Coordinates of C-alpha atoms in Angstrom, one line a residue:
X232 CA 0.0 0.0 0.0
X233 CA 1.2 3.5 -0.9
X234 CA 0.0 6.6 0.8
X235 CA 0.4 10.1 -0.5
X236 CA 0.6 13.1 1.9
X237 CA 0.1 16.6 0.4
X238 CA 1.0 20.0 1.8
X239 CA 1.2 23.6 0.7
X240 CA -2.4 24.4 -0.2
X241 CA -4.0 27.6 1.0
X242 CA -5.3 31.0 0.2
X243 CA -3.3 33.4 -1.9
X244 CA -4.0 36.6 -3.8
X245 CA -4.0 36.7 -7.6
X246 CA -0.5 37.0 -8.9
X247 CA 0.9 35.2 -5.9
X248 CA 2.8 31.9 -5.7
X249 CA 2.3 28.6 -4.0
X250 CA 4.3 25.4 -3.8
X251 CA 2.6 22.1 -3.3
X252 CA 4.4 19.1 -2.1
X253 CA 3.5 15.4 -2.1
X254 CA 5.3 12.6 -0.4
X255 CA 4.8 9.0 -1.2
X256 CA 5.4 6.3 1.4
X257 CA 4.7 2.7 1.9
X258 CA 6.2 -0.7 1.2
X259 CA 8.7 -1.3 -1.6
X260 CA 7.6 0.3 -4.8
X261 CA 8.9 2.2 -7.8
X262 CA 7.3 5.2 -9.5
X263 CA 6.3 5.3 -13.1
X264 CA 4.8 8.8 -13.3
X265 CA 4.0 11.6 -10.8
X266 CA 1.5 14.3 -11.3
X267 CA -1.0 16.8 -10.2
X268 CA -4.7 17.1 -11.0
X269 CA -7.2 19.6 -9.9
X270 CA -11.0 19.7 -9.7
X271 CA -13.0 22.9 -9.4
X272 CA -16.6 23.0 -8.2
X273 CA -18.9 21.6 -10.8
X274 CA -16.1 20.6 -13.1
X275 CA -14.4 17.3 -13.9
X276 CA -11.0 16.5 -12.6
X277 CA -8.3 17.7 -15.0
X278 CA -4.7 17.0 -15.5
X279 CA -2.4 19.9 -14.4
X280 CA 1.0 18.5 -14.9
X281 CA 2.8 15.2 -15.2
X282 CA 6.4 14.1 -14.9
X283 CA 7.7 10.7 -15.9
X284 CA 10.4 8.6 -14.3
X285 CA 12.5 9.7 -17.3
X286 CA 12.1 13.3 -16.4
X287 CA 9.8 14.4 -19.3
X288 CA 7.0 16.7 -18.3
X289 CA 3.5 17.6 -19.6
X290 CA 1.4 20.6 -18.7
X291 CA -2.2 21.7 -19.3
X292 CA -2.3 24.6 -21.7
X293 CA -3.9 26.7 -19.0
X294 CA -0.9 26.5 -16.7
X295 CA 2.0 26.4 -19.2
X296 CA 4.6 29.0 -18.3
X297 CA 3.2 29.5 -14.8
X298 CA 3.4 26.1 -13.2
X299 CA 6.4 23.8 -12.8
X300 CA 6.4 20.2 -11.8
X301 CA 9.4 18.6 -10.4
X302 CA 10.2 15.3 -8.6
X303 CA 12.7 13.8 -6.3
X304 CA 12.8 10.1 -7.0
X305 CA 15.2 9.3 -4.2
X306 CA 12.7 10.9 -1.7
X307 CA 9.6 9.8 -3.6
X308 CA 8.3 13.3 -3.7
X309 CA 6.7 15.5 -6.3
X310 CA 6.3 19.2 -6.2
X311 CA 4.2 21.8 -8.1
X312 CA 5.5 25.3 -8.1
X313 CA 2.6 27.6 -9.0
X314 CA 3.4 31.2 -10.0
X315 CA 1.2 34.0 -11.3
X316 CA -1.8 32.4 -9.8
X317 CA -5.2 33.3 -11.2
X318 CA -8.7 33.0 -9.7
X319 CA -9.4 30.3 -12.2
X320 CA -6.7 28.2 -10.6
X321 CA -9.0 27.8 -7.6
X322 CA -9.6 24.1 -7.1
X323 CA -8.8 21.1 -5.0
X324 CA -5.4 19.8 -6.1
X325 CA -4.7 16.1 -6.0
X326 CA -1.3 14.4 -6.1
X327 CA -1.3 11.3 -8.2
X328 CA 1.4 8.7 -8.5
X329 CA 1.5 5.7 -10.8
X330 CA 3.7 2.8 -9.5
X331 CA 5.5 0.4 -11.8
X332 CA 6.4 -2.2 -9.2
X333 CA 5.3 -4.4 -7.5
X334 CA 2.1 -3.6 -9.4
X335 CA 1.1 -1.0 -11.9
X336 CA -1.4 1.1 -9.9
X337 CA -2.6 4.7 -9.6
X338 CA -2.7 6.3 -6.2
X339 CA -4.3 9.5 -5.2
X340 CA -3.7 12.0 -2.4
X341 CA -6.4 13.3 -0.3
X342 CA -6.4 16.7 -2.1
X343 CA -5.5 20.1 -0.9
X344 CA -7.5 23.3 -1.4
X345 CA -6.0 26.1 -3.4
X346 CA -8.0 29.3 -3.4
X347 CA -6.9 32.4 -5.3
X348 CA -8.6 35.6 -4.5
X349 CA -9.0 38.7 -6.6

């Protein structure tokens, strides 16, 4: 079993910055991909950013140039640096990690609220 613990959410003003962190812990496992999703009220959960074990990244068009995803494989952690935040970024942000071993499986964090005020 793998558990994801998130931190860094909160309330910020438009134009501000926030850094989300996610730590994965549990029995022996290896990570395939790490990423962040978000879900705003009344909307479907959407991909924000992904990073693969090889280091390649993928971003939603809405956050390109503003958000940066990074990972620390040795520490089993993934980060999301969010700059130039907009009110439309307000959502619950979820850490997601796909393991490669011992099984290929998708794990979700509990979610952390990010609120961007005008």
